[in-house]
Amino acid sequence: METYGNPALIHLPQHLKRYIVPQHYERYTAIDQAVWRYVMRQNYAYLRDIAYYPYIPGLRKAGLTIEEIPNLQAMNDSLKKMGWGAATVDGFIPPAAFMEFQANRVLVVAADIRQIEHIEYTPAPDIIHESSGHAPIIGEPEYAAYLQYFGEIGTKAMFSEKDFELYEAIRNLSILKESSGTTIKQIEVAEANLADIQANMGEPSEMALLSRLHWWTVEYGLIGTVEDPKIYGAGLLSSIGESASCMHKEIPKLPYSLKALDYSYDITKPQPQLFVTSDFNQLREVLDQFANTMSFRIGGKEGLEKAIACKNLCTIVYSSGLQVSGLFQSGIADETISCIKTVGPTALAYQDKQLVGHGKSYHADGFSSPVGRLSGSDKALEDFDESDMHRYGIEIDKQSIFLFESGIEVRGIVRSIVKQNSKIQLITLAPCQVIDSLSCQILFDPEWGTYDMAVGQQIVSVFCGAADKEAYEQGVAVSANKTIIQQQDEIGQAKNNLYSLIRQRRIGESPISLTEIYEMIVKHFPMDWLAYIETLELAIHDQENRLAKQIENHLQEIISDHKHLSKLVLDGIQLAKNDQIALIPTE
């Protein structure tokens, strides 16, 4: 993995590095560069008046220019000064991974760039959205801190099987829509699949709700007052269509609060309303309000029930600090937790580091253990000192009996005791028998081998994923559904050669005249509005007024035949006549 000499990437956890792909800058075509340039020129012309004030100087600080698609090395050289980094990935990545990158101060940048057909808005993440949308605002310390904090919270969020199905469906649809070889039937099938999943999501998970807060702030947020808001959300900053339409009075602007959770979103459509925060501190306050309801902060029965219901790998944290990561099944009795139980590979950890000898290969078939206080004790077992241990007959290589208030009885010879930070966390017994004295059910039999009893009076935290991701997630694969690399046919290659000539002409290296380039467009690609716009700009700059008039007339003909292109073409003409948009200023 290329680290670009950036500490944020160098210290990135190994399990996240598997999502990173090479940028392959050489794959960007002259057409791609023209798309980037058009969008950035439009952004600069429009957003300098309605974007939150650090945006324009933020472009320069993030290592971006109007003229060409950013190179990740240049971006990382710039972001490094702010304590951040950037890494290229293949389209959408799972929400939990996205959040963890953010928590590690790394912006994930989709390596691909949108096609001309999606120049106003792309259904898939692309380098325009990620770099020109997210990166410029990183230079604002309060906002950067919010992004990182959001990532930290998001990393702990509970998500469901349905969430992952939704992610895969969205990823598949976005890939198909950005592929030139996709059939209408393929898109219809993918859209129907997505609609079916969305209609049967059930109660939204913590991750689903958290994604709403992310959407209405990081992606589509406004800041200031409802009467005079400015754009800071990356989705708006990178959409030359919606950045303009969102400011219309017909689009409701609502004060940002926790009520934003009540508003779901559709990534394929313009937003029906937007939320305005007074400042970036308010974003953190609202996020904290929601975080206080999440399982990683409340733990207990509610947290464990969420872990069981989500049917995903989760971690519970005992009050002793011991962490158990696995797929949880019911262990709840009445209103209290009597025991916890996992099925399949399970690992034990402390402070997010796996305990030696207690990885998922050792506990391959699951793990179970009581939760609670010993019967008759006025102190939690995890807090027992030597005198307490002696009083209860707990001694290495001696037979001991642990009778919990819940009625669970653990009887066996103590072989080892793990203690961390003055807390007893794990007691290993062999041989051992565990029974539920209330139901007379055998929970562990001496013939089954060694029994590791987790120690803790309460479950204080529950969150999705493994405690030690590095140890647990080794060998876990990323999505097999890869972004389709576009292969140019003969016509596409010819068009790209034309754009290359235009680009060479701009830097004074073209072997042919501007008039010859124009004639090539008319002959071979008469409906290519972007090629005309690029050429019009050069004609005006070089004061070839007669040629400029011809080109503009041709563009007006395109508009009359293709009304849906009117805004793109007219905006392009206006910018071509404004010859002062050449560089992004530092101030």
Short mmCIF file of C-alpha atoms in Angstrom, two decimals, residues 95-586:
data_model
loop_
_atom_site.label_atom_id
_atom_site.label_comp_id
_atom_site.label_asym_id
_atom_site.label_seq_id
_atom_site.Cartn_x
_atom_site.Cartn_y
_atom_site.Cartn_z
CA PRO A 95 -20.31 1.94 6.41
CA ALA A 96 -18.39 0.58 9.41
CA ALA A 97 -15.11 0.66 7.45
CA PHE A 98 -15.87 4.14 6.14
CA MET A 99 -16.44 5.35 9.70
CA GLU A 100 -13.22 3.78 10.92
CA PHE A 101 -11.18 5.46 8.17
CA GLN A 102 -12.73 8.75 9.28
CA ALA A 103 -11.89 8.00 12.91
CA ASN A 104 -8.27 7.54 11.81
CA ARG A 105 -8.31 10.92 10.01
CA VAL A 106 -8.17 9.39 6.54
CA LEU A 107 -10.50 10.53 3.75
CA VAL A 108 -11.50 7.69 1.47
CA VAL A 109 -11.46 8.83 -2.14
CA ALA A 110 -13.18 6.77 -4.83
CA ALA A 111 -10.57 6.42 -7.57
CA ASP A 112 -13.07 6.65 -10.46
CA ILE A 113 -14.57 9.79 -11.95
CA ARG A 114 -18.12 10.28 -13.22
CA GLN A 115 -19.05 10.04 -16.88
CA ILE A 116 -20.21 13.11 -18.83
CA GLU A 117 -23.76 11.73 -18.65
CA HIS A 118 -23.63 12.10 -14.85
CA ILE A 119 -21.65 15.33 -14.72
CA GLU A 120 -24.22 17.12 -12.53
CA TYR A 121 -24.70 14.28 -10.05
CA THR A 122 -23.28 10.79 -9.84
CA PRO A 123 -25.00 7.82 -8.14
CA ALA A 124 -21.58 6.45 -7.22
CA PRO A 125 -18.79 7.94 -5.11
CA ASP A 126 -16.15 9.51 -7.33
CA ILE A 127 -12.99 11.56 -7.03
CA ILE A 128 -14.89 14.81 -7.63
CA HIS A 129 -17.21 14.21 -4.70
CA GLU A 130 -14.59 12.90 -2.29
CA SER A 131 -11.76 15.34 -3.02
CA SER A 132 -13.48 18.60 -3.96
CA GLY A 133 -16.37 17.91 -1.56
CA HIS A 134 -14.76 16.63 1.62
CA ALA A 135 -11.13 17.71 1.52
CA PRO A 136 -11.38 21.53 1.38
CA ILE A 137 -13.29 21.83 4.66
CA ILE A 138 -10.76 19.68 6.57
CA GLY A 139 -8.72 22.82 7.16
CA GLU A 140 -11.45 24.05 9.54
CA PRO A 141 -10.32 22.58 12.92
CA GLU A 142 -13.78 22.36 14.55
CA TYR A 143 -15.21 20.57 11.53
CA ALA A 144 -12.23 18.22 11.21
CA ALA A 145 -12.65 17.32 14.89
CA TYR A 146 -16.34 16.62 14.28
CA LEU A 147 -15.52 14.34 11.34
CA GLN A 148 -13.06 12.33 13.41
CA TYR A 149 -15.43 12.15 16.38
CA PHE A 150 -18.26 11.03 14.11
CA GLY A 151 -16.01 8.27 12.84
CA GLU A 152 -15.22 7.14 16.37
CA ILE A 153 -18.92 6.99 17.24
CA GLY A 154 -19.80 5.31 13.95
CA THR A 155 -17.21 2.59 14.50
CA LYS A 156 -19.19 1.48 17.56
CA ALA A 157 -22.65 1.55 15.92
CA MET A 158 -24.78 -1.59 15.79
CA PHE A 159 -25.83 -2.62 12.30
CA SER A 160 -28.03 -5.40 10.99
CA GLU A 161 -28.01 -8.03 8.28
CA LYS A 162 -30.42 -5.81 6.38
CA ASP A 163 -27.97 -2.91 6.56
CA PHE A 164 -25.33 -4.99 4.81
CA GLU A 165 -27.82 -6.19 2.19
CA LEU A 166 -28.71 -2.55 1.57
CA TYR A 167 -25.05 -1.60 1.23
CA GLU A 168 -24.43 -4.36 -1.33
CA ALA A 169 -27.56 -3.39 -3.30
CA ILE A 170 -26.58 0.31 -3.39
CA ARG A 171 -23.01 -0.57 -4.36
CA ASN A 172 -24.22 -2.85 -7.16
CA LEU A 173 -26.64 -0.25 -8.53
CA SER A 174 -24.07 2.54 -8.45
CA ILE A 175 -21.54 0.37 -10.31
CA LEU A 176 -24.09 -0.53 -12.98
CA LYS A 177 -25.21 3.08 -13.46
CA GLU A 178 -21.65 4.29 -13.98
CA SER A 179 -20.82 1.51 -16.47
CA SER A 180 -21.31 2.40 -20.13
CA GLY A 181 -22.04 -1.24 -21.02
CA THR A 182 -24.98 -1.66 -18.64
CA THR A 183 -28.37 -2.49 -20.14
CA ILE A 184 -31.65 -0.87 -19.11
CA LYS A 185 -32.85 -4.29 -17.95
CA GLN A 186 -29.85 -4.72 -15.62
CA ILE A 187 -30.53 -1.35 -14.01
CA GLU A 188 -34.24 -2.12 -13.65
CA VAL A 189 -33.47 -5.42 -11.90
CA ALA A 190 -30.94 -3.73 -9.58
CA GLU A 191 -33.37 -0.89 -8.77
CA ALA A 192 -36.15 -3.37 -8.02
CA ASN A 193 -33.84 -5.32 -5.70
CA LEU A 194 -32.84 -2.13 -3.88
CA ALA A 195 -36.47 -1.02 -3.55
CA ASP A 196 -37.45 -4.40 -2.13
CA ILE A 197 -34.69 -4.28 0.49
CA GLN A 198 -35.55 -0.69 1.43
CA ALA A 199 -39.22 -1.61 1.85
CA ASN A 200 -38.38 -4.44 4.24
CA MET A 201 -35.65 -2.92 6.42
CA GLY A 202 -37.71 -3.06 9.61
CA GLU A 203 -36.74 -0.92 12.59
CA PRO A 204 -33.67 1.17 11.67
CA SER A 205 -30.44 0.11 13.36
CA GLU A 206 -28.03 2.44 15.16
CA MET A 207 -25.90 2.57 12.00
CA ALA A 208 -28.93 3.39 9.85
CA LEU A 209 -29.92 6.24 12.17
CA LEU A 210 -26.35 7.45 12.45
CA SER A 211 -26.07 7.49 8.67
CA ARG A 212 -28.99 9.92 8.60
CA LEU A 213 -27.10 12.35 10.83
CA HIS A 214 -24.05 11.89 8.60
CA TRP A 215 -26.13 12.55 5.48
CA TRP A 216 -27.80 15.71 6.80
CA THR A 217 -24.50 17.14 8.04
CA VAL A 218 -21.33 15.84 6.40
CA GLU A 219 -22.97 15.26 3.01
CA TYR A 220 -25.85 17.74 2.75
CA GLY A 221 -25.36 20.18 5.59
CA LEU A 222 -25.90 23.91 5.62
CA ILE A 223 -24.48 26.31 8.22
CA GLY A 224 -25.51 29.77 9.43
CA THR A 225 -29.13 30.80 9.72
CA VAL A 226 -32.25 29.40 8.09
CA GLU A 227 -32.68 32.74 6.32
CA ASP A 228 -29.07 32.95 5.10
CA PRO A 229 -27.38 29.53 5.04
CA LYS A 230 -24.04 28.54 3.52
CA ILE A 231 -23.08 25.15 2.11
CA TYR A 232 -20.57 22.91 3.86
CA GLY A 233 -21.88 19.41 2.98
CA ALA A 234 -19.69 17.52 0.50
CA GLY A 235 -22.65 16.16 -1.48
CA LEU A 236 -23.76 19.70 -2.26
CA LEU A 237 -20.26 21.09 -2.77
CA SER A 238 -19.54 18.45 -5.43
CA SER A 239 -22.90 18.61 -7.24
CA ILE A 240 -23.07 21.48 -9.72
CA GLY A 241 -26.77 20.81 -10.11
CA GLU A 242 -27.96 20.49 -6.54
CA SER A 243 -25.63 23.13 -5.11
CA ALA A 244 -27.70 25.64 -7.09
CA SER A 245 -31.17 24.11 -6.76
CA CYS A 246 -30.84 23.54 -3.00
CA MET A 247 -30.82 27.28 -2.40
CA HIS A 248 -34.24 27.77 -3.97
CA LYS A 249 -36.90 28.91 -1.52
CA GLU A 250 -39.01 25.89 -2.45
CA ILE A 251 -36.51 23.62 -0.64
CA PRO A 252 -37.36 23.83 3.09
CA LYS A 253 -34.46 24.74 5.38
CA LEU A 254 -34.94 23.32 8.88
CA PRO A 255 -32.96 24.07 12.06
CA TYR A 256 -30.65 21.13 12.71
CA SER A 257 -31.46 19.01 15.75
CA LEU A 258 -31.89 15.38 16.76
CA LYS A 259 -35.19 15.49 14.87
CA ALA A 260 -33.13 14.99 11.70
CA LEU A 261 -33.22 11.29 12.66
CA ASP A 262 -36.87 11.25 11.54
CA TYR A 263 -35.87 12.03 7.95
CA SER A 264 -34.64 9.16 5.80
CA TYR A 265 -32.89 9.90 2.50
CA ASP A 266 -32.62 8.61 -1.04
CA ILE A 267 -29.18 8.90 -2.63
CA THR A 268 -30.63 8.79 -6.15
CA LYS A 269 -32.83 11.90 -5.83
CA PRO A 270 -32.42 15.59 -4.93
CA GLN A 271 -33.05 16.23 -1.25
CA PRO A 272 -36.60 17.39 -0.37
CA GLN A 273 -35.36 19.41 2.62
CA LEU A 274 -32.06 20.42 4.22
CA PHE A 275 -30.89 21.16 7.76
CA VAL A 276 -29.04 24.24 8.94
CA THR A 277 -26.65 24.15 11.91
CA SER A 278 -25.75 27.34 13.71
CA ASP A 279 -22.10 26.27 14.03
CA PHE A 280 -19.94 23.15 14.07
CA ASN A 281 -20.14 22.84 17.85
CA GLN A 282 -23.86 22.15 17.52
CA LEU A 283 -23.07 19.18 15.24
CA ARG A 284 -21.08 17.56 18.01
CA GLU A 285 -23.75 18.31 20.62
CA VAL A 286 -26.47 16.60 18.55
CA LEU A 287 -24.18 13.65 17.81
CA ASP A 288 -23.52 13.23 21.53
CA GLN A 289 -27.25 13.27 22.27
CA PHE A 290 -27.70 10.33 19.92
CA ALA A 291 -24.55 8.54 21.10
CA ASN A 292 -25.94 8.56 24.65
CA THR A 293 -28.71 6.23 23.43
CA MET A 294 -26.33 3.80 21.69
CA SER A 295 -25.43 0.36 23.02
CA PHE A 296 -21.75 1.12 23.41
CA ARG A 297 -22.66 3.68 26.06
CA ILE A 298 -25.64 2.03 27.75
CA GLY A 299 -24.66 -1.68 27.61
CA GLY A 300 -26.92 -3.87 29.78
CA LYS A 301 -29.90 -5.91 28.68
CA GLU A 302 -30.86 -3.47 25.92
CA GLY A 303 -27.39 -3.56 24.42
CA LEU A 304 -27.17 -7.35 24.54
CA GLU A 305 -30.61 -7.67 22.95
CA LYS A 306 -29.43 -5.47 20.08
CA ALA A 307 -26.34 -7.63 19.66
CA ILE A 308 -28.48 -10.77 19.49
CA ALA A 309 -30.98 -9.21 17.10
CA CYS A 310 -28.44 -7.79 14.65
CA LYS A 311 -26.99 -11.27 13.90
CA ASN A 312 -23.56 -9.79 13.31
CA LEU A 313 -20.21 -10.06 15.02
CA CYS A 314 -20.41 -7.93 18.18
CA THR A 315 -18.40 -7.23 21.30
CA ILE A 316 -19.70 -7.06 24.86
CA VAL A 317 -17.63 -5.46 27.61
CA TYR A 318 -17.83 -6.71 31.19
CA SER A 319 -17.48 -4.24 34.04
CA SER A 320 -14.09 -5.89 34.70
CA GLY A 321 -12.91 -4.62 31.32
CA LEU A 322 -12.91 -8.04 29.66
CA GLN A 323 -14.21 -7.93 26.07
CA VAL A 324 -15.92 -10.88 24.36
CA SER A 325 -16.28 -10.75 20.57
CA GLY A 326 -18.55 -13.18 18.74
CA LEU A 327 -22.02 -13.92 17.42
CA PHE A 328 -24.31 -13.64 20.44
CA GLN A 329 -27.34 -15.74 21.33
CA SER A 330 -29.89 -15.27 24.09
CA GLY A 331 -28.56 -15.33 27.63
CA ILE A 332 -31.14 -13.08 29.26
CA ALA A 333 -33.31 -14.16 32.18
CA ASP A 334 -36.27 -11.93 33.08
CA GLU A 335 -35.07 -8.35 33.47
CA THR A 336 -31.43 -9.19 34.13
CA ILE A 337 -28.58 -10.83 32.25
CA SER A 338 -27.70 -14.17 33.84
CA CYS A 339 -25.15 -15.24 31.23
CA ILE A 340 -23.84 -14.52 27.76
CA LYS A 341 -23.46 -17.04 24.98
CA THR A 342 -21.87 -16.97 21.53
CA VAL A 343 -21.81 -19.43 18.65
CA GLY A 344 -18.87 -19.91 16.33
CA PRO A 345 -15.46 -18.19 16.50
CA THR A 346 -15.12 -16.02 19.60
CA ALA A 347 -12.21 -14.00 20.97
CA LEU A 348 -11.42 -12.43 24.35
CA ALA A 349 -9.65 -9.11 24.68
CA TYR A 350 -8.80 -6.26 27.00
CA GLN A 351 -8.54 -2.63 25.86
CA ASP A 352 -9.01 -3.80 22.27
CA LYS A 353 -6.04 -6.18 22.42
CA GLN A 354 -6.66 -9.91 22.19
CA LEU A 355 -5.70 -11.95 25.25
CA VAL A 356 -2.88 -14.39 24.57
CA GLY A 357 -4.30 -17.84 23.84
CA HIS A 358 -7.89 -16.63 23.58
CA GLY A 359 -8.34 -15.98 19.85
CA LYS A 360 -11.12 -17.20 17.58
CA SER A 361 -9.28 -20.44 16.76
CA TYR A 362 -9.15 -21.43 20.46
CA HIS A 363 -12.79 -20.50 21.06
CA ALA A 364 -13.84 -21.74 17.61
CA ASP A 365 -17.14 -23.28 18.74
CA GLY A 366 -18.42 -20.44 20.87
CA PHE A 367 -18.18 -19.16 24.42
CA SER A 368 -20.51 -18.85 27.41
CA SER A 369 -20.15 -17.40 30.86
CA PRO A 370 -22.20 -16.05 33.79
CA VAL A 371 -22.78 -12.38 34.45
CA GLY A 372 -23.42 -10.98 37.91
CA ARG A 373 -22.53 -11.17 41.58
CA LEU A 374 -21.84 -14.24 43.70
CA SER A 375 -24.69 -15.16 46.03
CA GLY A 376 -24.27 -13.63 49.50
CA SER A 377 -21.40 -11.38 48.47
CA ASP A 378 -21.41 -7.65 49.07
CA LYS A 379 -18.62 -7.18 46.51
CA ALA A 380 -18.31 -7.91 42.82
CA LEU A 381 -16.11 -10.94 42.06
CA GLU A 382 -13.93 -8.82 39.79
CA ASP A 383 -13.01 -6.69 42.86
CA PHE A 384 -12.06 -9.60 45.15
CA ASP A 385 -8.76 -9.22 46.99
CA GLU A 386 -6.70 -12.01 48.55
CA SER A 387 -8.80 -12.15 51.71
CA ASP A 388 -12.03 -12.35 49.65
CA MET A 389 -10.56 -15.14 47.56
CA HIS A 390 -9.56 -17.06 50.67
CA ARG A 391 -12.98 -16.59 52.26
CA TYR A 392 -14.71 -18.04 49.18
CA GLY A 393 -12.19 -20.84 48.78
CA ILE A 394 -10.85 -19.62 45.43
CA GLU A 395 -7.30 -20.92 45.08
CA ILE A 396 -5.12 -22.17 42.22
CA ASP A 397 -5.26 -26.00 41.81
CA LYS A 398 -8.04 -26.25 44.36
CA GLN A 399 -11.71 -27.19 43.92
CA SER A 400 -13.88 -24.04 43.99
CA ILE A 401 -17.59 -23.37 43.79
CA PHE A 402 -19.03 -20.17 42.33
CA LEU A 403 -22.76 -19.78 42.99
CA PHE A 404 -24.18 -16.70 41.29
CA GLU A 405 -27.28 -14.78 42.38
CA SER A 406 -28.90 -15.84 39.10
CA GLY A 407 -28.72 -19.50 40.17
CA ILE A 408 -25.86 -20.47 37.85
CA GLU A 409 -23.29 -22.65 39.62
CA VAL A 410 -19.71 -23.12 38.39
CA ARG A 411 -17.84 -25.97 40.10
CA GLY A 412 -14.27 -27.03 39.23
CA ILE A 413 -10.54 -26.85 39.88
CA VAL A 414 -9.09 -23.39 39.33
CA ARG A 415 -6.15 -23.54 36.92
CA SER A 416 -5.42 -19.87 36.31
CA ILE A 417 -6.69 -16.37 37.09
CA VAL A 418 -6.25 -13.41 34.73
CA LYS A 419 -6.14 -10.04 36.43
CA GLN A 420 -5.76 -6.65 34.72
CA ASN A 421 -5.68 -3.24 36.33
CA SER A 422 -6.62 -4.71 39.72
CA LYS A 423 -9.69 -6.39 38.20
CA ILE A 424 -10.20 -10.17 37.96
CA GLN A 425 -11.28 -10.82 34.38
CA LEU A 426 -11.00 -14.51 33.68
CA ILE A 427 -10.88 -17.68 35.77
CA THR A 428 -10.00 -20.93 34.02
CA LEU A 429 -11.20 -24.23 35.52
CA ALA A 430 -10.60 -27.87 34.54
CA PRO A 431 -12.34 -30.17 35.05
CA CYS A 432 -15.47 -28.07 35.43
CA GLN A 433 -19.24 -28.33 35.53
CA VAL A 434 -21.66 -25.45 35.02
CA ILE A 435 -25.34 -25.85 35.79
CA ASP A 436 -28.37 -23.62 36.05
CA SER A 437 -29.62 -24.68 39.48
CA LEU A 438 -33.05 -23.15 38.85
CA SER A 439 -33.75 -25.23 35.74
CA CYS A 440 -31.26 -28.04 36.49
CA GLN A 441 -29.86 -27.52 32.99
CA ILE A 442 -26.23 -28.51 32.37
CA LEU A 443 -24.42 -25.61 30.70
CA PHE A 444 -20.93 -27.15 30.69
CA ASP A 445 -19.82 -30.73 31.31
CA PRO A 446 -16.40 -31.83 32.62
CA GLU A 447 -15.93 -34.01 29.53
CA TRP A 448 -15.99 -30.91 27.32
CA GLY A 449 -12.53 -29.84 28.54
CA THR A 450 -11.36 -26.54 29.97
CA TYR A 451 -13.85 -23.87 31.01
CA ASP A 452 -12.94 -20.18 30.81
CA MET A 453 -15.24 -18.14 33.04
CA ALA A 454 -15.48 -14.46 32.23
CA VAL A 455 -15.75 -12.26 35.33
CA GLY A 456 -17.88 -9.16 35.59
CA GLN A 457 -20.93 -8.02 37.49
CA GLN A 458 -22.41 -6.10 34.56
CA ILE A 459 -22.27 -5.62 30.82
CA VAL A 460 -21.28 -1.99 30.49
CA SER A 461 -20.91 -1.69 26.72
CA VAL A 462 -21.98 -3.48 23.53
CA PHE A 463 -20.84 -2.59 20.04
CA CYS A 464 -20.61 -4.07 16.55
CA GLY A 465 -17.40 -5.66 15.32
CA ALA A 466 -14.48 -7.26 17.11
CA ALA A 467 -12.58 -5.60 19.94
CA ASP A 468 -9.22 -6.44 18.35
CA LYS A 469 -10.01 -6.10 14.67
CA GLU A 470 -6.42 -6.71 13.64
CA ALA A 471 -6.43 -10.15 15.24
CA TYR A 472 -10.01 -11.18 14.54
CA GLU A 473 -10.48 -9.95 10.98
CA GLN A 474 -7.35 -11.43 9.40
CA GLY A 475 -8.30 -12.98 6.07
CA VAL A 476 -11.68 -11.23 5.84
CA ALA A 477 -12.33 -10.32 2.20
CA VAL A 478 -13.77 -7.14 0.71
CA SER A 479 -16.79 -7.14 -1.60
CA ALA A 480 -16.39 -9.39 -4.65
CA ASN A 481 -18.51 -6.93 -6.67
CA LYS A 482 -15.85 -4.69 -8.21
CA THR A 483 -16.19 -1.41 -10.06
CA ILE A 484 -16.18 -1.99 -13.80
CA ILE A 485 -13.15 -0.51 -15.55
CA GLN A 486 -14.41 1.20 -18.70
CA GLN A 487 -12.86 -0.06 -21.93
CA GLN A 488 -12.87 2.49 -24.73
CA ASP A 489 -14.06 1.36 -28.14
CA GLU A 490 -12.80 2.87 -31.38
CA ILE A 491 -15.21 5.81 -31.19
CA GLY A 492 -14.30 6.44 -27.55
CA GLN A 493 -10.60 6.46 -28.38
CA ALA A 494 -11.18 8.91 -31.21
CA LYS A 495 -13.14 11.20 -28.91
CA ASN A 496 -10.43 11.02 -26.28
CA ASN A 497 -7.80 11.91 -28.90
CA LEU A 498 -9.88 14.97 -29.72
CA TYR A 499 -9.98 16.04 -26.07
CA SER A 500 -6.23 15.48 -25.87
CA LEU A 501 -5.76 17.93 -28.75
CA ILE A 502 -7.92 20.50 -26.94
CA ARG A 503 -5.89 20.00 -23.77
CA GLN A 504 -2.62 20.35 -25.69
CA ARG A 505 -3.95 23.51 -27.32
CA ARG A 506 -4.62 25.00 -23.92
CA ILE A 507 -0.97 24.66 -22.91
CA GLY A 508 0.31 25.72 -26.33
CA GLU A 509 1.47 22.32 -27.51
CA SER A 510 -1.20 21.41 -30.09
CA PRO A 511 0.10 20.59 -33.60
CA ILE A 512 -3.11 21.92 -35.19
CA SER A 513 -5.10 25.13 -35.05
CA LEU A 514 -8.20 25.81 -33.00
CA THR A 515 -10.25 26.07 -36.19
CA GLU A 516 -9.14 22.58 -37.22
CA ILE A 517 -10.12 21.23 -33.80
CA TYR A 518 -13.54 22.84 -34.13
CA GLU A 519 -14.02 21.30 -37.58
CA MET A 520 -13.13 17.88 -36.16
CA ILE A 521 -15.84 18.23 -33.50
CA VAL A 522 -18.44 19.28 -36.10
CA LYS A 523 -17.53 16.39 -38.38
CA HIS A 524 -17.12 13.54 -35.92
CA PHE A 525 -18.86 14.54 -32.64
CA PRO A 526 -21.40 17.25 -33.50
CA MET A 527 -23.41 16.76 -30.28
CA ASP A 528 -20.48 16.80 -27.84
CA TRP A 529 -21.38 19.94 -25.91
CA LEU A 530 -18.40 19.76 -23.52
CA ALA A 531 -15.87 19.68 -26.38
CA TYR A 532 -17.52 22.81 -27.82
CA ILE A 533 -17.41 24.54 -24.42
CA GLU A 534 -13.70 23.77 -24.03
CA THR A 535 -13.03 25.09 -27.54
CA LEU A 536 -15.21 28.18 -27.03
CA GLU A 537 -13.19 29.12 -23.97
CA LEU A 538 -9.95 28.94 -25.97
CA ALA A 539 -11.40 30.90 -28.89
CA ILE A 540 -12.53 33.72 -26.57
CA HIS A 541 -9.17 33.71 -24.78
CA ASP A 542 -7.29 33.94 -28.10
CA GLN A 543 -9.71 36.62 -29.36
CA GLU A 544 -10.80 34.49 -32.31
CA ASN A 545 -14.17 36.18 -32.20
CA ARG A 546 -15.57 34.80 -35.47
CA LEU A 547 -14.80 31.22 -34.42
CA ALA A 548 -16.21 31.86 -30.95
CA LYS A 549 -19.49 33.03 -32.50
CA GLN A 550 -19.69 29.90 -34.67
CA ILE A 551 -19.16 27.67 -31.66
CA GLU A 552 -21.75 29.51 -29.58
CA ASN A 553 -24.30 29.23 -32.37
CA HIS A 554 -23.66 25.51 -32.55
CA LEU A 555 -24.18 25.21 -28.80
CA GLN A 556 -27.51 27.05 -29.09
CA GLU A 557 -28.59 24.49 -31.69
CA ILE A 558 -27.74 21.68 -29.26
CA ILE A 559 -29.90 23.33 -26.59
CA SER A 560 -32.86 23.64 -28.94
CA ASP A 561 -32.71 19.92 -29.71
CA HIS A 562 -31.79 18.73 -26.19
CA LYS A 563 -33.55 20.85 -23.57
CA HIS A 564 -32.13 18.77 -20.68
CA LEU A 565 -28.66 20.12 -21.55
CA SER A 566 -29.70 23.78 -21.35
CA LYS A 567 -28.30 24.57 -17.90
CA LEU A 568 -25.02 22.74 -18.49
CA VAL A 569 -24.43 24.45 -21.82
CA LEU A 570 -25.52 27.94 -20.77
CA ASP A 571 -23.42 27.76 -17.61
CA GLY A 572 -20.48 26.62 -19.73
CA ILE A 573 -20.91 29.52 -22.16
CA GLN A 574 -21.09 32.01 -19.31
CA LEU A 575 -17.89 30.66 -17.78
CA ALA A 576 -16.12 30.59 -21.14
CA LYS A 577 -16.81 34.31 -21.42
CA ASN A 578 -15.41 34.86 -17.93
CA ASP A 579 -11.72 34.43 -18.63
CA GLN A 580 -10.69 35.17 -15.04
CA ILE A 581 -11.39 31.74 -13.60
CA ALA A 582 -7.98 30.21 -14.08
CA LEU A 583 -6.57 29.39 -10.69
CA ILE A 584 -7.91 28.81 -7.21
CA PRO A 585 -6.54 31.66 -5.08
CA THR A 586 -4.80 31.06 -1.80
#
